[in-house]
Coordinates of C-alpha atoms and ligand atoms in Angstrom, one line a residue:
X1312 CA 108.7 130.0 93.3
X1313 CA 109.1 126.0 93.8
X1314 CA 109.6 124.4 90.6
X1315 CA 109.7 120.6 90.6
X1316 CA 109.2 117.5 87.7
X1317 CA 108.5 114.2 87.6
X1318 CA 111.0 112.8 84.5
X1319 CA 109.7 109.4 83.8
X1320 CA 111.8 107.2 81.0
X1321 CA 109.0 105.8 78.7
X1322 CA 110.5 102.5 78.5
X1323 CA 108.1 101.1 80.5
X1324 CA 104.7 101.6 82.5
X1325 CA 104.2 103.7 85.3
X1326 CA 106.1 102.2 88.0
X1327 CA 105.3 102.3 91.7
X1328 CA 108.7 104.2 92.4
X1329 CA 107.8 106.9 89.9
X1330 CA 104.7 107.1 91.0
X1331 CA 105.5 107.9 94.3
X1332 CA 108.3 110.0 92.9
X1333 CA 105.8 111.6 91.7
X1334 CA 103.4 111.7 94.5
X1335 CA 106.5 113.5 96.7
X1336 CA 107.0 116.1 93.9
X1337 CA 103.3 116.5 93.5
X1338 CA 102.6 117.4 97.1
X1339 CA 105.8 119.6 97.3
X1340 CA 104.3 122.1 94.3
X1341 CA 100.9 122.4 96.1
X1342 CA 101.8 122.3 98.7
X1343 CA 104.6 125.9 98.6
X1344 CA 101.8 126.9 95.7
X1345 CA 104.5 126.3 93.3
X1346 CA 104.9 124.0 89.6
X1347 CA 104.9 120.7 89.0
X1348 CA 106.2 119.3 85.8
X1349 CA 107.0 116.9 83.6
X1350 CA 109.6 115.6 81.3
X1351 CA 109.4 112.5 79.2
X1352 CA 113.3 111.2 78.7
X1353 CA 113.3 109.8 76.0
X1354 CA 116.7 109.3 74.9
X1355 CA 117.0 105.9 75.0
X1356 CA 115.9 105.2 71.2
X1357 CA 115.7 101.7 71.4
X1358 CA 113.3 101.1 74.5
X1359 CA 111.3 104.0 74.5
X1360 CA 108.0 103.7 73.3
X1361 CA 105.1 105.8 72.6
X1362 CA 102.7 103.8 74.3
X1363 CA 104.9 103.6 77.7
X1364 CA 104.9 107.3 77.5
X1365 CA 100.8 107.3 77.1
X1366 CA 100.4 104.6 80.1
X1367 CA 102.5 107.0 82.1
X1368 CA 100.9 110.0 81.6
X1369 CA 97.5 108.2 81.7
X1370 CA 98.5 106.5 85.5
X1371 CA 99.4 109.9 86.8
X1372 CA 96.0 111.3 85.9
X1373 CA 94.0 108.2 87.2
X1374 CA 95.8 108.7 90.4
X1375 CA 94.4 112.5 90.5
X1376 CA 98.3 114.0 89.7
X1377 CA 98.1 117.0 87.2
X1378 CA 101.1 119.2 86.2
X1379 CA 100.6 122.5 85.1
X1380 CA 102.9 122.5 81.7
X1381 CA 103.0 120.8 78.9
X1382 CA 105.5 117.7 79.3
X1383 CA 109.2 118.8 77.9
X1384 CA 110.1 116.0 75.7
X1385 CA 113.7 115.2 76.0
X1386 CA 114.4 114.1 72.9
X1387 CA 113.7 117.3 71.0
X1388 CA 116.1 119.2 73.0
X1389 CA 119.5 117.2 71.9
X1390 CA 121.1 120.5 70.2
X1391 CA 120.7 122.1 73.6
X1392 CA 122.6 119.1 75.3
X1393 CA 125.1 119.5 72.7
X1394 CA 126.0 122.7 72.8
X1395 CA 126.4 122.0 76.6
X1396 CA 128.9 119.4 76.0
X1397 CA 131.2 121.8 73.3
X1398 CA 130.9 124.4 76.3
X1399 CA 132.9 121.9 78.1
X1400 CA 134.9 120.8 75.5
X1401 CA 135.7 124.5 74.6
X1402 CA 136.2 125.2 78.3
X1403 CA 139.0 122.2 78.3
X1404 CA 136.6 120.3 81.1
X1405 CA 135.9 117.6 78.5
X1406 CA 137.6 115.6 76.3
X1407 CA 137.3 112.6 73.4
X1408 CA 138.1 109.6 74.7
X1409 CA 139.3 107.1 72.1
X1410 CA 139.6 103.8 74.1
X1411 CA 137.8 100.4 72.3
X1412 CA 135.6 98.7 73.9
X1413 CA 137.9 95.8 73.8
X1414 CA 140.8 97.9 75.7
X1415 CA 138.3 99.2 78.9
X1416 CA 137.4 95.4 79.0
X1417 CA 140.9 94.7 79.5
X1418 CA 141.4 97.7 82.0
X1419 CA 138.7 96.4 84.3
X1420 CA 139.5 92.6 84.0
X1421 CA 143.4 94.1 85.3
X1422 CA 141.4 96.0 88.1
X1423 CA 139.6 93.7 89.1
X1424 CA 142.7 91.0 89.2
X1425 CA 144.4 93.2 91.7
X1426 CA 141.2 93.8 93.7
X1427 CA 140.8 97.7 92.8
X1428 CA 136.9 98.6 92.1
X1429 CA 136.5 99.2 88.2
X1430 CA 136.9 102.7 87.2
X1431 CA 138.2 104.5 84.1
X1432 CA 141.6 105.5 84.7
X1433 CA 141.4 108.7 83.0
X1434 CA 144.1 107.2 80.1
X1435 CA 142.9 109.8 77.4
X1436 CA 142.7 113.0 79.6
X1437 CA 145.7 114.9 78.6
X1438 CA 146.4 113.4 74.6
X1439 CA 148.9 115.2 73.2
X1440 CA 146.8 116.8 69.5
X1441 CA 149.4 114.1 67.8
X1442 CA 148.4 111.4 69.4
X1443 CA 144.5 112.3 69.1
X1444 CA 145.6 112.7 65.4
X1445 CA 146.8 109.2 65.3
X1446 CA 143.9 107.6 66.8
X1447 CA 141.4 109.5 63.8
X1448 CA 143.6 108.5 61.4
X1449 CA 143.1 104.7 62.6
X1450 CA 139.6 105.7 62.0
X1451 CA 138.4 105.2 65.8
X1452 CA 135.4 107.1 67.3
X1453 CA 135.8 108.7 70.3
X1454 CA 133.3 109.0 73.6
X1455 CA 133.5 112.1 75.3
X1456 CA 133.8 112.2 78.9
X1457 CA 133.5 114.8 81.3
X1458 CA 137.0 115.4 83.9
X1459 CA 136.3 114.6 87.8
X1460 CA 138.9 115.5 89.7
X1461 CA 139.5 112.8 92.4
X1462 CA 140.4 115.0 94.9
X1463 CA 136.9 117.4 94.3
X1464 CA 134.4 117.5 97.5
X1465 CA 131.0 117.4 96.8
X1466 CA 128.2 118.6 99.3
X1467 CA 125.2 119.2 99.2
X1468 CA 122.3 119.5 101.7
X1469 CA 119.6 116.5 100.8
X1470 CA 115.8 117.9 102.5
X1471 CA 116.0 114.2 103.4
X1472 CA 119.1 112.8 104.3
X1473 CA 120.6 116.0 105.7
X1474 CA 124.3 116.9 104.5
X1475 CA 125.9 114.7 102.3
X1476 CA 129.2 114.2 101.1
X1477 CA 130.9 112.5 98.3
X1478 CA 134.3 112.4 96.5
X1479 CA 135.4 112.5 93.4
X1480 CA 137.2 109.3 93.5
X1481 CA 134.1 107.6 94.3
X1482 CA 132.6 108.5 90.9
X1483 CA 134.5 106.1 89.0
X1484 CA 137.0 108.6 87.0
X1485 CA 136.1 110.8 84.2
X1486 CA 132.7 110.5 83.2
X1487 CA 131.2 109.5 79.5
X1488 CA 128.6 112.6 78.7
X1489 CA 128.2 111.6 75.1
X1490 CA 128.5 108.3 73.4
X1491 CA 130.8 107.1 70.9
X1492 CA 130.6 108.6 67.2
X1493 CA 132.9 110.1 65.0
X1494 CA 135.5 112.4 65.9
X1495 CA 134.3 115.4 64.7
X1496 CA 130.7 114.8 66.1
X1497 CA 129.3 114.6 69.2
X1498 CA 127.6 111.2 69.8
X1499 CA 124.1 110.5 71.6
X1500 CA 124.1 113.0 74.8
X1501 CA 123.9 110.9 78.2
X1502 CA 121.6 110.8 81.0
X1503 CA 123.9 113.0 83.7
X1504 CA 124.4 115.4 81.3
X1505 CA 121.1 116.0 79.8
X1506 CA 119.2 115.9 83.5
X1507 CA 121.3 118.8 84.2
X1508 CA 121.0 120.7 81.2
X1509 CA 117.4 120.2 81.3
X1510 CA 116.3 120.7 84.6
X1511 CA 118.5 124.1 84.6
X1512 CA 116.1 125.1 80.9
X1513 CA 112.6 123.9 83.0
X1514 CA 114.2 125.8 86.3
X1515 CA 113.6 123.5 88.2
X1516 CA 114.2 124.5 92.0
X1517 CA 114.0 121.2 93.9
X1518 CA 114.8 117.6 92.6
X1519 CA 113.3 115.3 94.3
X1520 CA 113.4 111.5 93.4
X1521 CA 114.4 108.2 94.7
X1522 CA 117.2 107.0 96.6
X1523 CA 118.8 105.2 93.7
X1524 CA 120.3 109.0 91.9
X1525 CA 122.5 109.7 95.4
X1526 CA 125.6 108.3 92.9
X1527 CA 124.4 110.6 90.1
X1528 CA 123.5 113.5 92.5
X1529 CA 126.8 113.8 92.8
X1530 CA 128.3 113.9 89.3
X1531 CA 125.4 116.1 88.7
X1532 CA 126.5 118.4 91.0
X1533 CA 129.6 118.8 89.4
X1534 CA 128.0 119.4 85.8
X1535 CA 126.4 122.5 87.2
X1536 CA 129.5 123.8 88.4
X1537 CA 131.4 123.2 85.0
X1538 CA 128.6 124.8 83.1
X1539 CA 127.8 127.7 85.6
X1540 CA 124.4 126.7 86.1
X1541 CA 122.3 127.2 89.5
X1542 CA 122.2 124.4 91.5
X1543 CA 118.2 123.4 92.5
X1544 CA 118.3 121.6 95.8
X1545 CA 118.1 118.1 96.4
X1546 CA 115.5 115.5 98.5
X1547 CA 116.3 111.4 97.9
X1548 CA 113.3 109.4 99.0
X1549 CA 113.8 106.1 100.8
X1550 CA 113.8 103.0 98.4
X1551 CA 110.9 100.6 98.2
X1552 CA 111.1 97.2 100.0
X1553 CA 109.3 94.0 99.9
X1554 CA 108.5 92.3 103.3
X1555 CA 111.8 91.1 103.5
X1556 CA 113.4 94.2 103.2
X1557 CA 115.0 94.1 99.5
X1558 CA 114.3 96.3 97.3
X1559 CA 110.8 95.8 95.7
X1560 CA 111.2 93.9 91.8
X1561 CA 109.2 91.9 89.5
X1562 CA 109.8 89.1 91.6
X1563 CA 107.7 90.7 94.3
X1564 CA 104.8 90.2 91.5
X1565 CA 103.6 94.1 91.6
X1566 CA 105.9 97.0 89.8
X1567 CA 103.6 99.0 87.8
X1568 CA 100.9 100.7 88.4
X1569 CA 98.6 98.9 86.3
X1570 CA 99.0 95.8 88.1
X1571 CA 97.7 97.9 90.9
X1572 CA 94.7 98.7 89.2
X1573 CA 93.3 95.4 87.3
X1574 CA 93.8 93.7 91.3
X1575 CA 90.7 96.1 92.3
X1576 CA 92.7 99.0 94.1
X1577 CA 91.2 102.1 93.6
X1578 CA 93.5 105.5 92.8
X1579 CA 92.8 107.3 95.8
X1580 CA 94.3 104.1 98.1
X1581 CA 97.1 103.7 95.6
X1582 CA 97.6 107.2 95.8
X1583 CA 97.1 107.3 99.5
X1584 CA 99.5 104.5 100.0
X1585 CA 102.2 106.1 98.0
X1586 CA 102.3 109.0 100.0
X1587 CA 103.0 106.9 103.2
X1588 CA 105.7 104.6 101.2
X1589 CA 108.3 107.1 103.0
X1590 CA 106.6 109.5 104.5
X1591 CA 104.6 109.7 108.3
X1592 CA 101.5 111.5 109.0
X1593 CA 101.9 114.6 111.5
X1594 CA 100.9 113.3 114.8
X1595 CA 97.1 114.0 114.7
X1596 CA 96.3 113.2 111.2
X1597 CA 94.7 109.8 110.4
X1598 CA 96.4 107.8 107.8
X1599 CA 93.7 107.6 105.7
X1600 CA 93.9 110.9 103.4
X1601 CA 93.5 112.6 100.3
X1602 CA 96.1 113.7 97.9
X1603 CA 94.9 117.3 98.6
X1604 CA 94.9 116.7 102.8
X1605 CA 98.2 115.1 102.8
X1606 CA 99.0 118.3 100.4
X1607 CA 98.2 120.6 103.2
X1608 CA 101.0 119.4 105.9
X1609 CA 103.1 117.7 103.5
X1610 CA 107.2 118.7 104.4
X1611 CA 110.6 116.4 104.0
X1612 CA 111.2 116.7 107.8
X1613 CA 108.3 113.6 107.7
X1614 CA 110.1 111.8 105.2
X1615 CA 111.7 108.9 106.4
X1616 CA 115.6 107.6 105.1
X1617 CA 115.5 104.2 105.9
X1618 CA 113.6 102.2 103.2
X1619 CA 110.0 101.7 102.9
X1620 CA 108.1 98.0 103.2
X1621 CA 105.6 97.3 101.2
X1622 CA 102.7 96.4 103.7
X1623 CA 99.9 94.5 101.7
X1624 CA 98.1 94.5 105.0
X1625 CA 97.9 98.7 105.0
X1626 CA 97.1 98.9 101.7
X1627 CA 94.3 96.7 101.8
X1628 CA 93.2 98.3 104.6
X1629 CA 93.0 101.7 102.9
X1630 CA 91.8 100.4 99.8
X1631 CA 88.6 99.1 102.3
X1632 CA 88.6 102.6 103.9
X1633 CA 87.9 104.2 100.1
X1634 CA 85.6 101.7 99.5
X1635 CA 83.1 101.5 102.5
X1636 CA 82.9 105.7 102.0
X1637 CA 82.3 105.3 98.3
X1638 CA 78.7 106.7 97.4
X1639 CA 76.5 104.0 95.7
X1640 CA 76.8 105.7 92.7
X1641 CA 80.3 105.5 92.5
X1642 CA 80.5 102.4 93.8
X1643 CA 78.0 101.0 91.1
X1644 CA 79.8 102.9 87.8
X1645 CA 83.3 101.2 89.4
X1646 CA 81.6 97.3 89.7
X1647 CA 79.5 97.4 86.6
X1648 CA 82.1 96.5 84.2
X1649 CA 83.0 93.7 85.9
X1650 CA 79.6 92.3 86.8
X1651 CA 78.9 92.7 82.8
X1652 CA 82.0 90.7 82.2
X1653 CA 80.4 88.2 84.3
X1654 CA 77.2 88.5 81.8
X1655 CA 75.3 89.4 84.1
X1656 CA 72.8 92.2 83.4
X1657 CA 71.2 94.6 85.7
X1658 CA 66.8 95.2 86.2
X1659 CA 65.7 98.3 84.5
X1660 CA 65.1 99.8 87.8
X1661 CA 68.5 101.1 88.8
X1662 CA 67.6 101.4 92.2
X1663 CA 68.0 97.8 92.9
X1664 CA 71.7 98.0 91.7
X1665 CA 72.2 100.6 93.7
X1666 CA 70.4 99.1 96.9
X1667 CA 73.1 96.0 96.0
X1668 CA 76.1 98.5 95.9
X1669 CA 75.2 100.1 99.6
X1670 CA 74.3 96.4 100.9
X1671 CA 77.9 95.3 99.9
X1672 CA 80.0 98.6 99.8
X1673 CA 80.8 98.3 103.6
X1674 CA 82.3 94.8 104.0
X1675 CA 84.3 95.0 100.1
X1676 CA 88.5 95.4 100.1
X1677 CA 88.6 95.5 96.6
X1678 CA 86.5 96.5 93.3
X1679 CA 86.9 92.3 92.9
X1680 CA 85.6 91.0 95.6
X1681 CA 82.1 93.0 94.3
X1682 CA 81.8 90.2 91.8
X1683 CA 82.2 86.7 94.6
X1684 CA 79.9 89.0 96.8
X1685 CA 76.8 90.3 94.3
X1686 CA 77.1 86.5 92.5
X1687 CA 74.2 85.4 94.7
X1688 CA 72.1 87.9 93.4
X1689 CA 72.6 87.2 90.1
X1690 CA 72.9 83.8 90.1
X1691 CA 71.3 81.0 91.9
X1692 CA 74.0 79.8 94.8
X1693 CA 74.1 75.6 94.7
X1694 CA 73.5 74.9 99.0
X1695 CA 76.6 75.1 100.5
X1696 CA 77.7 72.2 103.6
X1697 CA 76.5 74.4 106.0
X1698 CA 73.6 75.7 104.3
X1699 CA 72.1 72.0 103.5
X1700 CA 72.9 71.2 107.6
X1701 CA 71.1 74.7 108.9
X1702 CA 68.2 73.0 106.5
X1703 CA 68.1 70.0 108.7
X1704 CA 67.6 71.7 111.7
X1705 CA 65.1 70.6 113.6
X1706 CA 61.9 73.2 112.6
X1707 CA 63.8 74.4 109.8
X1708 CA 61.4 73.3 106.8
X1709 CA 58.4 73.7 108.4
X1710 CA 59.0 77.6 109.0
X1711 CA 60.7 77.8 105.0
X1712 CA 57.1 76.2 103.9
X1713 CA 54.8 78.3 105.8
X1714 CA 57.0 81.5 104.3
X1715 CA 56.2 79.7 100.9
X1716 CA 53.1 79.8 101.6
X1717 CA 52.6 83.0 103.2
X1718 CA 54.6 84.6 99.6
X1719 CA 52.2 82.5 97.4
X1720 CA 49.3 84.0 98.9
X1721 CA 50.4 87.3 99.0
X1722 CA 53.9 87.8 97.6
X1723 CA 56.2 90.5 98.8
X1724 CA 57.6 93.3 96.5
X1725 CA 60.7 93.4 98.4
X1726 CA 60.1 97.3 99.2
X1727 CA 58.9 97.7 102.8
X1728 CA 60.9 95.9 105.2
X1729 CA 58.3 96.0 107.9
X1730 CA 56.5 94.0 106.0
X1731 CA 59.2 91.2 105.8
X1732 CA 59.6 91.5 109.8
X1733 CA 55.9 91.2 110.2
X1734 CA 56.3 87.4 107.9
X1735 CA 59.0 86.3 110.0
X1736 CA 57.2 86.8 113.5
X1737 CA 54.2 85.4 112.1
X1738 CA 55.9 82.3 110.5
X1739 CA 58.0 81.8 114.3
X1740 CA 54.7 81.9 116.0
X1741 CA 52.7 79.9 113.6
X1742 CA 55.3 77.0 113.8
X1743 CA 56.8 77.3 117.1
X1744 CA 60.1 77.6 116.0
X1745 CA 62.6 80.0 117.6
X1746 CA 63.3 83.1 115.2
X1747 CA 66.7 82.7 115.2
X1748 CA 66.4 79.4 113.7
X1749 CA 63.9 80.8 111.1
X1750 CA 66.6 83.4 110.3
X1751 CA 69.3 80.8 109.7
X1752 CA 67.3 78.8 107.7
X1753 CA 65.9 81.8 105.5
X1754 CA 69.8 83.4 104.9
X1755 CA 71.1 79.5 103.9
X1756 CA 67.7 79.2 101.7
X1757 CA 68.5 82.1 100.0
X1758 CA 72.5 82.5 99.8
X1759 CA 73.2 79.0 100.2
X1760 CA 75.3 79.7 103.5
X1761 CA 75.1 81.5 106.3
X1762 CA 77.7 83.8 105.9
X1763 CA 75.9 87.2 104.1
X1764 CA 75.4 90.4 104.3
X1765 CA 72.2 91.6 106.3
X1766 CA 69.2 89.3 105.8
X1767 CA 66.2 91.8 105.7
X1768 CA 67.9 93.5 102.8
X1769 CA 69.2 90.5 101.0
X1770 CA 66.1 89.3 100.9
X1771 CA 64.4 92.7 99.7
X1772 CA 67.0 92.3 96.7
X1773 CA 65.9 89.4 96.0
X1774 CA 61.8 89.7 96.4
X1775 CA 62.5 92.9 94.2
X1776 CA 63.7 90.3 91.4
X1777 CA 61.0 87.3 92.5
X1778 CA 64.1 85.2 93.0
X1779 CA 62.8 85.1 96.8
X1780 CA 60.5 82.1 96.6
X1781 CA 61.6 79.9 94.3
X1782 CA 64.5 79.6 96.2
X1783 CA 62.7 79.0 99.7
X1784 CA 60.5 76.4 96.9
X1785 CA 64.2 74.2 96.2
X1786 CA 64.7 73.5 99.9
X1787 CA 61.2 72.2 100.6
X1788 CA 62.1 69.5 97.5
Ligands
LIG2795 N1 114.7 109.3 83.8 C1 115.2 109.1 85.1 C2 114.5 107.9 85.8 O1 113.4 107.6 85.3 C3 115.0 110.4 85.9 C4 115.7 110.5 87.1 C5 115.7 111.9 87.7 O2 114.6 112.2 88.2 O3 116.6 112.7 87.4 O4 115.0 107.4 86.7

């Protein structure tokens, strides 16, 4: 049974690489029928936060992610982690390690001097109990760090990156697992260490998560080993580019999720987007899916190494796709809050509102661009350049005025559209001018400009709110 988590650090808010961490582990579980789960890591006192952890967990559901536990909460399990680390201690695989601060500075600045890459040289791995005794008796507190052997192989079979292979050299020598404190205590339990202790506790099966953990992968690995643990297998996704191919930062202006949603996106493009931040669609399938489709076909064979751009231009594009299929309905509960911001406040009849949302719903990319598009209906639009020179055709006023006075004989309710047909061919006849013309002329009288949405139902909107005529009555002045 696939067991997989999502293990967020709630020092910020949900992040666009952990949510498509997510994403990956979430179609993984559904897609085998296994679990998907979550851990809030919490460790680091200082920066996290309770509110990070609720924006988190709050992102995940907006973008239609559930897990099927309640989140493990790090933090409460430190006597586990402990107990881990005296299992290596007792088991001679660990050790205190009573270097200062000051004296690793000095290491690494003698390192670096004769071009070596920093790394702890492993000084305190074989203390004799004397000289261990000494060090206490200065008073100094001691880290305790975890042995790699330089000459150890570690390999493992990533579900993306196919067989991997690291040395222990490369891990930069014996590794802190618990941070400094007195010598007869074990200090704060570190990252490495507790992943592994707690993802063995949740049985997790399959890690999967980004790109940036191959280093720790590997250390990890190791920790299983030294505490007889089963090993769950490993996938690393691709990193997350900008345009120019780094990797994507605060820089690039977007980082968290919420950023995503007070631009306008909507969760089922953000979430459709994630997926395809690393992975490609079986040939067949459009790009433009559901969680719960992608779900369906979802495997790591599809899951690119090389790092993933950040295409604007796609997401846009998808977030339009979501949009233009949104029912009315929907469409209308997503818009309202921002057309209220705006003050603006809707007739009693919500069938107008709704009429707006399928009038503009086709040609929107995001929520936003609902408010610049529904403004004329709400407001009065000032006459745009080329509305005022469409006015000045030749022909122009005199079909606007006899519409004025066709209305102010017998004014239109804005429901039956034959009806508004019927006025135009009438007024084109009546006046001799072309209908095309007339058209023009009515769309600029109206919106102000001749770019719109179509003219028969914008000007149904409008009758439907007697904001028709008084605006054919301002160009006549
Ligand atoms: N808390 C770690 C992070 O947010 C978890 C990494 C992992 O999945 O092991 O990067």
């Amino acid at each position: 049974m696939v067991r997989v988590r999502l293990a967020p650090s709630p020092t910020g808010t949900l992040h666009i690489g952990t949510a498509r961490t997510a994403v990956f582990n979430w179609l993984y579980a559904r897609k085998e029928g296994g679990s998907f789960l979550l851990r809030i890591e919490d460790t680091d006192k200082e920066r996290s936060k309770p509110e990070f952890t609720r924006n988190i967990l709050e992102g995940l559901q907006w973008l239609g992610i559930d897990w099927d536990e309640d989140p493990v909460i790090q933090s409460e399990r430190v006597n586990q982690h402990q107990a881990a680390i005296q299992t290596l201690l007792d088991k001679g695989l660990a050790y205190r390690c009573y270097a200062s601060e000051e004296e690793l500075e000095r290491m690494r600045e003698t390192q670096k001097a004769s071009n070596q890459a920093p790394r702890y040289d492993n000084r305190h791995r074989e203390l004799t109990p004397q000289q261990e005794a000494a060090f206490q008796a200065e008073g100094r507190e001691a880290v305790i760090r975890f042995k790699i052997d330089d000459n150890a192989e570690i390999l493992w079979k990533d579900l993306v990156r196919g067989p991997m292979r690291w040395r222990g050299a490369d891990l930069g020598g014996d590794m802190v697992v618990a941070r400094r404190a007195p010598a007869d205590q074990i200090g704060d339990p570190l990252y490495n260490l507790v992943v592994v202790v707690d993802d063995a506790a949740m049985a997790i099966t399959h890690v999967i998560r980004g790109e940036d953990h191959i280093a720790n992968t590997a250390k990890q690995l190791l920790l299983y080993q030294a505490l007889g643990l089963a090993q769950p297998t490993f996938a690393h996704a691709p990193l997350i580019l900008n345009a120019e191919g780094r990797k994507l930062s605060k820089r690039d202006g977007v980082t968290s999720i919420n950023d995503f949603r007070s631009m306008g996106y909507t969760a089922e493009a953000i979430a459709n987007y994630m997926t395809l931040l690393g992975w490609s669609v079986p040939e067949g399938m459009e790009e433009r899916f559901t969680l719960q489709q992608a779900a369906e076909v979802f495997s790591f064979d599809r899951v690119n190494k090389a790092g993933a751009r950040f295409d604007w231009d796609k997401l846009n594009w998808l977030n339009g796709q979501v949009l233009h299929a949104l029912p009315p309905e929907q469409l209308l509960q997503d818009v309202t809050p921002l057309w209220t911001s705006e003050g603006w406040s809707l007739p009693e009849d919500q069938s107008w509102a709704l009429a707006l949302c399928e009038l503009l719903g086709p040609s929107l990319t995001l929520i936003k661009d609902g408010v610049e598009q529904a403004s004329p209906f709400f407001i009065c639009p000032e006459l745009e350049e080329d509305g005022v020179k469409q006015l000045a055709v030749e022909g122009a006023k005199t079909a606007i005025a006899h519409l004025v006075t066709t209305l102010e004989s017998d004014p239109w309710d804005g429901l039956d559209s034959s009806k508004a047909q019927a006025m135009l061919s009438d007024a084109a006849k009546a006046t001799g001018v072309k209908k095309g013309v007339l058209m023009k002329s009515l769309r600029a009288a109206l919106l102000g400009r001749l770019q719109g949405p179509d003219l028969i139902t914008t000007w149904s909107l409008l009758a439907r709110i007697e904001q028709d005529l008084p605006r054919l009555r301002r160009c006549l002045d």
